[in-house]
mmCIF file of C-alpha atoms in Angstrom:
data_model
loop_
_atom_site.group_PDB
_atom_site.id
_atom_site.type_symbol
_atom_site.label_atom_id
_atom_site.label_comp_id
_atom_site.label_asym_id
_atom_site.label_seq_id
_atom_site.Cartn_x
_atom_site.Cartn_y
_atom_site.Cartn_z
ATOM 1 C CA UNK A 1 0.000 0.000 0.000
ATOM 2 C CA UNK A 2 0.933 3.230 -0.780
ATOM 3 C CA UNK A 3 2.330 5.274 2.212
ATOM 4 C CA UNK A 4 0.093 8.418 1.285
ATOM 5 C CA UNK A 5 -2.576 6.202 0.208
ATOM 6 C CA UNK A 6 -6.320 7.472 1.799
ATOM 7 C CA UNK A 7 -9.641 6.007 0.952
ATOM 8 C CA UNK A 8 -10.974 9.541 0.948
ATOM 9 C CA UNK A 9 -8.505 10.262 -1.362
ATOM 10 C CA UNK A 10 -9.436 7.768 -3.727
ATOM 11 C CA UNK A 11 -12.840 8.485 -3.673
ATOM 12 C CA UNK A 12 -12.862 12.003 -4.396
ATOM 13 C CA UNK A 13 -11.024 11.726 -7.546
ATOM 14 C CA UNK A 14 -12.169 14.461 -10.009
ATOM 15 C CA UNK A 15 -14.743 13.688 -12.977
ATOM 16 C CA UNK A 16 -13.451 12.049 -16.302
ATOM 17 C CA UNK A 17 -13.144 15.218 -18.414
ATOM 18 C CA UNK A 18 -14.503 13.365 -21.345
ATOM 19 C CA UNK A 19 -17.622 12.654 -19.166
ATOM 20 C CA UNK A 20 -17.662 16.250 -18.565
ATOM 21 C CA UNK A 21 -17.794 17.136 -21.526
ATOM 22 C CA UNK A 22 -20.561 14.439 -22.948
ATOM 23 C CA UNK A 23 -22.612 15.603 -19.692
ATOM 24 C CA UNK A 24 -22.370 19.645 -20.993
ATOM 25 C CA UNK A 25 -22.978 18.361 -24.474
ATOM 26 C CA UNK A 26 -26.337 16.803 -23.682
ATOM 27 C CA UNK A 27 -27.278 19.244 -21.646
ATOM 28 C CA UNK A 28 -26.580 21.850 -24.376
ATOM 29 C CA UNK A 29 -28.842 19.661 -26.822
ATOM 30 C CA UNK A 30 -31.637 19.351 -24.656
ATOM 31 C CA UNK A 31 -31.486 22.892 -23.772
ATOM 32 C CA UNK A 32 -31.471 23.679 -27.308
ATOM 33 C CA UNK A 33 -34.286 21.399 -28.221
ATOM 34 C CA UNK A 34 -37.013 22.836 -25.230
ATOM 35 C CA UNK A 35 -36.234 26.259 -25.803
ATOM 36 C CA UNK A 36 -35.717 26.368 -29.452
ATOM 37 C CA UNK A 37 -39.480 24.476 -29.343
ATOM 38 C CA UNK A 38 -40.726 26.889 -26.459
ATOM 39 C CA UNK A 39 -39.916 29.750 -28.290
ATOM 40 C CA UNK A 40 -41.178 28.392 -31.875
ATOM 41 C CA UNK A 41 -44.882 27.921 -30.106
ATOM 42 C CA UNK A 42 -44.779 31.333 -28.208
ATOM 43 C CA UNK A 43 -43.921 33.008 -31.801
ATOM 44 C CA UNK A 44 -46.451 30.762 -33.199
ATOM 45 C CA UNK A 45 -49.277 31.266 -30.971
ATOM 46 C CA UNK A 46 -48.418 35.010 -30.961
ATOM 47 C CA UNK A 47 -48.881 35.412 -34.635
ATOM 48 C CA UNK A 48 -51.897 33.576 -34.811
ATOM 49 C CA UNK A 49 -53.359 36.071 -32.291
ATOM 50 C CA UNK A 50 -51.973 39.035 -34.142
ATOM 51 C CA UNK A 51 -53.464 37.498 -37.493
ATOM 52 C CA UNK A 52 -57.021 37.195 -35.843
ATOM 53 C CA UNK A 53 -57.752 40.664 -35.081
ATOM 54 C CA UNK A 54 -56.286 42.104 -39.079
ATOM 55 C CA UNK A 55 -58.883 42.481 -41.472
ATOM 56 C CA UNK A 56 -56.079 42.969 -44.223
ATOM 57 C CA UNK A 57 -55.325 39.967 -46.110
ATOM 58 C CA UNK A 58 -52.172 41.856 -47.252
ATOM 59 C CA UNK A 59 -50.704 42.858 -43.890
ATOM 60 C CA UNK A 60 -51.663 38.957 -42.927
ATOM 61 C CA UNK A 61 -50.282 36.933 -45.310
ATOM 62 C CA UNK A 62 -46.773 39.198 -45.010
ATOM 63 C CA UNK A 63 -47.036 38.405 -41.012
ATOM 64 C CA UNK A 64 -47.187 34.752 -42.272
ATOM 65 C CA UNK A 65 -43.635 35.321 -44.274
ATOM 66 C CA UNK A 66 -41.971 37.197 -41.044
ATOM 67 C CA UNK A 67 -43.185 34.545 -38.582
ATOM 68 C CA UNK A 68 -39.918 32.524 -39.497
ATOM 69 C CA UNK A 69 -37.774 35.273 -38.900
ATOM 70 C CA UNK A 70 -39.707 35.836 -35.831
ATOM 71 C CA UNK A 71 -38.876 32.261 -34.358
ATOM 72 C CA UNK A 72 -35.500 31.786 -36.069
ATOM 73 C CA UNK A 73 -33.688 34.764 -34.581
ATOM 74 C CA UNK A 74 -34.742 34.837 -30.507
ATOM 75 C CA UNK A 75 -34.053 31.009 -30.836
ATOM 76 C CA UNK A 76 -30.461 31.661 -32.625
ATOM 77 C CA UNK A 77 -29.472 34.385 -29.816
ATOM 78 C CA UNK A 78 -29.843 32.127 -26.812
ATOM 79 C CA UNK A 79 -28.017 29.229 -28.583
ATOM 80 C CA UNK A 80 -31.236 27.526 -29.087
ATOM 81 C CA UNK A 81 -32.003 25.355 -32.411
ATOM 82 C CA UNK A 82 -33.461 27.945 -34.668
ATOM 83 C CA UNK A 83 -34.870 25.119 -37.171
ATOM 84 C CA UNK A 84 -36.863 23.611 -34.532
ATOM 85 C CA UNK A 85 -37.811 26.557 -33.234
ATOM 86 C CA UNK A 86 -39.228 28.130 -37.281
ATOM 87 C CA UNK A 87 -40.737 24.421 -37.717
ATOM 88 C CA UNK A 88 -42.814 24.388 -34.401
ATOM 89 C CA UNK A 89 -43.681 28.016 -35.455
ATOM 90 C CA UNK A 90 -45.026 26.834 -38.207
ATOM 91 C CA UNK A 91 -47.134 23.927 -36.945
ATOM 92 C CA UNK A 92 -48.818 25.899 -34.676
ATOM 93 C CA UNK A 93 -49.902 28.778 -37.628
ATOM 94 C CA UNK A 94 -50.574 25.791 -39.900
ATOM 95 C CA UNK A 95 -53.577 24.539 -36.678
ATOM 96 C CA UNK A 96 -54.424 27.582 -36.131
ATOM 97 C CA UNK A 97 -54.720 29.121 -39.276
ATOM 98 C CA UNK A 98 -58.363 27.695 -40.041
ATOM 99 C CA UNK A 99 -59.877 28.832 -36.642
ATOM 100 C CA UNK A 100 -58.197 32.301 -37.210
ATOM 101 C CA UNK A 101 -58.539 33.210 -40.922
ATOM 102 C CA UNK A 102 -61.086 33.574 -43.094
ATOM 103 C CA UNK A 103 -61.223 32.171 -46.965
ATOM 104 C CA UNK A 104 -59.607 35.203 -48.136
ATOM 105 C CA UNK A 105 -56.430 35.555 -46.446
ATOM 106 C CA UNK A 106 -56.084 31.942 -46.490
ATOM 107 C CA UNK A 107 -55.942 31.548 -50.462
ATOM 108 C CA UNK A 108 -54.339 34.737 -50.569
ATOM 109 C CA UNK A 109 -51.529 33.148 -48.264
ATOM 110 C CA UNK A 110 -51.358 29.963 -50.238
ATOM 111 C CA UNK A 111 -50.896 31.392 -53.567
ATOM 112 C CA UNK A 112 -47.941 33.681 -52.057
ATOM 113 C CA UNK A 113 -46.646 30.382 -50.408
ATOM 114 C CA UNK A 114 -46.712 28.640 -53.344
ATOM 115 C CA UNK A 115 -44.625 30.820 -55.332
ATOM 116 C CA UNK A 116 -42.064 31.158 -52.416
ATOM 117 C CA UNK A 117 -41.941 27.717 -52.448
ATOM 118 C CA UNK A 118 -41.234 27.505 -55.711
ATOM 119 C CA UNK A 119 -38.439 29.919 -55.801
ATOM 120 C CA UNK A 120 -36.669 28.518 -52.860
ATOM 121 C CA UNK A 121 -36.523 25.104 -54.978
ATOM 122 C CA UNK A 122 -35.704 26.588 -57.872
ATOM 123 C CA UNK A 123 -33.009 28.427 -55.773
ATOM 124 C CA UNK A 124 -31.495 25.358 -54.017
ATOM 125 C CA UNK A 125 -31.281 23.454 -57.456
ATOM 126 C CA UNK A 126 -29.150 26.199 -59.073
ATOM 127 C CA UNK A 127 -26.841 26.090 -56.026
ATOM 128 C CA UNK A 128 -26.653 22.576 -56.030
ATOM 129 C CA UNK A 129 -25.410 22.440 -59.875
ATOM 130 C CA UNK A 130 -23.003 25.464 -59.036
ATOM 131 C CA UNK A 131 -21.566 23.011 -56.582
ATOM 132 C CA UNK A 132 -21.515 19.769 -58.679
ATOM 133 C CA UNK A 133 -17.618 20.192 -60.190
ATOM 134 C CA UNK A 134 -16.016 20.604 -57.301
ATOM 135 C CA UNK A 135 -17.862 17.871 -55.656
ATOM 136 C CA UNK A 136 -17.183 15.824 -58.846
ATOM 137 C CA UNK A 137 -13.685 16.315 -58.181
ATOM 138 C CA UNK A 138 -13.515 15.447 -54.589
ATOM 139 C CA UNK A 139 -14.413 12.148 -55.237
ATOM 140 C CA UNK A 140 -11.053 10.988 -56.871
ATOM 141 C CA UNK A 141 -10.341 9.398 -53.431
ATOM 142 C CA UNK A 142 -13.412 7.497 -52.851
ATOM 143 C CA UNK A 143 -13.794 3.776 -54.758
ATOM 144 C CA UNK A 144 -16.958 3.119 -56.963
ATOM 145 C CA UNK A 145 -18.103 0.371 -54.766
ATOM 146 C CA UNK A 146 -17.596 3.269 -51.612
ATOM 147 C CA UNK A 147 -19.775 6.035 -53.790
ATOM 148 C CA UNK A 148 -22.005 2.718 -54.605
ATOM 149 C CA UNK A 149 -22.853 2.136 -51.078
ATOM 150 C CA UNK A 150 -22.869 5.589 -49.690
ATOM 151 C CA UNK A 151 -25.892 6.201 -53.079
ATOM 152 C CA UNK A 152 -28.032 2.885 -51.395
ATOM 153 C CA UNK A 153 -27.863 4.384 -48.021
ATOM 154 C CA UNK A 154 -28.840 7.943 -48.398
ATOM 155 C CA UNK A 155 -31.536 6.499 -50.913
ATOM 156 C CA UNK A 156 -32.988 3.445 -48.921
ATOM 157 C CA UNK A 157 -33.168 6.694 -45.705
ATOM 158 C CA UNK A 158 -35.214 9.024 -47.755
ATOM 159 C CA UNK A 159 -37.233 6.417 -48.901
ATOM 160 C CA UNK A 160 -37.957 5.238 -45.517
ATOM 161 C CA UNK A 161 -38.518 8.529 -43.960
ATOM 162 C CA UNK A 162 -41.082 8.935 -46.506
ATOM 163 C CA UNK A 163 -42.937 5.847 -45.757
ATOM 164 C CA UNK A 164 -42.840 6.266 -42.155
ATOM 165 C CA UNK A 165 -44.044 10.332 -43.162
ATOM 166 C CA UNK A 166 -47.291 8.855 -45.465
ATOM 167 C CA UNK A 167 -47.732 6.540 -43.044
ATOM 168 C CA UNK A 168 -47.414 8.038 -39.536
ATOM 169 C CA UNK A 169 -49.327 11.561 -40.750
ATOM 170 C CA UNK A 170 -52.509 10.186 -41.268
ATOM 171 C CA UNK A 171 -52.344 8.818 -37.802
ATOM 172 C CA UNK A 172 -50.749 12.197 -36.299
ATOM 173 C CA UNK A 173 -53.867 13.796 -38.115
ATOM 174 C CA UNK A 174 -56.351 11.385 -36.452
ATOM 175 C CA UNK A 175 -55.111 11.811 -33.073
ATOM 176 C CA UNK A 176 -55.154 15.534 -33.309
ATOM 177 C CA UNK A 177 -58.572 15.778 -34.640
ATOM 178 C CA UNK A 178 -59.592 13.489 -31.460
ATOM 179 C CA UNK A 179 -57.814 16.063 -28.840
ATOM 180 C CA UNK A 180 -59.370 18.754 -30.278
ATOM 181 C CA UNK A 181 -62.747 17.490 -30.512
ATOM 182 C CA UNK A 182 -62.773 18.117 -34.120
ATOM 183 C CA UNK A 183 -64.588 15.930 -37.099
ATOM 184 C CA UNK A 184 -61.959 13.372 -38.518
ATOM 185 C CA UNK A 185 -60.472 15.388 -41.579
ATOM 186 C CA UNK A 186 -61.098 13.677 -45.268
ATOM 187 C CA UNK A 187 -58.681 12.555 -47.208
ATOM 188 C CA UNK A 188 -59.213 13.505 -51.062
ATOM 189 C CA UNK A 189 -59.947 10.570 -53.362
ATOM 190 C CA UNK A 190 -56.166 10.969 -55.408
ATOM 191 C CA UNK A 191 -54.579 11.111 -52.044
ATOM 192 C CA UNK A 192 -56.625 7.740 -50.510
ATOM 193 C CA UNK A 193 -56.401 5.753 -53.900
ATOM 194 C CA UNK A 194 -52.400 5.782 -53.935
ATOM 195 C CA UNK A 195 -50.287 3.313 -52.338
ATOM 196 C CA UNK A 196 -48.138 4.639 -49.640
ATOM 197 C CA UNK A 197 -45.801 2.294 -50.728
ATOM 198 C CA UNK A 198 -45.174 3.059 -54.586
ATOM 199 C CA UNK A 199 -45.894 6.744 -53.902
ATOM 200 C CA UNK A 200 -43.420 7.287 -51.439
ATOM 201 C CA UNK A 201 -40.002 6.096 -53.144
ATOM 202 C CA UNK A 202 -41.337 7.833 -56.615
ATOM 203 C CA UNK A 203 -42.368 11.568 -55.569
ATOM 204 C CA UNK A 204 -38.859 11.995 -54.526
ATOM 205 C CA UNK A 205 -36.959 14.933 -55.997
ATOM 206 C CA UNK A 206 -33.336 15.910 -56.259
#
């Protein structure tokens, strides 16, 4: 035994600092999930009550294009996730919209989404072909059968986050309808008549 060997000594040995650091990590993610998700339904729910009391279908639908913005940039400032925090903004406004809106603002709103939409594809496709050489050429030290595999993987995951998406929304829509004490919405008769399974692998884009 070790002449300045103590069993209080031994036991008060300081933390692993790689367990430190996975403890802060998680901490930071879960952090960053609640509040980026706290502050995407506060902007949410604030918007929708802002959108209630404007008669201008103009003023409305251009509060619909800021309420991104609005979520994204509290979230960002505390070191919260920012895309959670836009996406549960815009869950909320997407429930809330039909009990807050009338048939005006609403088309209105989807017209103007619908051509933002568009544009940000178009966008993202342009920047994706800018990008092609030089990720063409950064492939010189990757094997075919590598590339091969690395194609099967990130196509069999889309493909199966778009089953479980056809698949797990109609639920999602059910259950929702049944909290809120709503009628069971209708699916139209294209959606209903197409497999889940054919349509999911071939509406894929990109």
């Amino acid at each position: 035994m070790p002449p300045h060997w103590s069993p209080i000594a031994s036991r008060s040995r300081p933390p692993s600092p790689v367990r430190s650091r996975s403890w802060k990590a998680g901490l930071r993610f879960v952090f960053g999930v609640i509040t980026g998700v706290a502050i995407g339904l506060a902007v949410g729910f604030m918007s929708a009550w802002v959108r209630r009391h404007i008669s201008d279908p103009q003023i409305s639908v251009t509060i619909s294009l800021l309420t991104g913005n609005a979520a994204f940039l509290p979230a960002q400032a505390v070191g919260a996730s920012a895309v959670l925090a836009t996406v549960a903004a815009g869950i909320v406004m997407a429930v809330r919209s039909p009990e807050v809106l009338d048939a005006r603002p609403r088309l209105q709103g989807y017209f103007v989404w619908d051509i933002v939409d568009f544009l940000i594809n178009a966008t993202l496709f342009v920047l994706t072909g800018l990008q092609l050489r030089a990720i063409i050429g950064g492939l010189g030290e990757y094997s075919p059968g590598a590339l091969a595999a690395y194609a099967l993987t990130v196509t069999a995951a889309v493909v199966f986050i778009r089953l479980a998406w056809f698949f797990g929304v109609p639920s999602m829509t059910v259950l929702v309808d049944r909290w809120s004490r709503r009628p069971p919405q209708q699916m139209s008769a294209s959606c209903s008549s197409r497999s889940p399974s054919s349509s999911s692998p071939s509406s894929c884009r990109g």
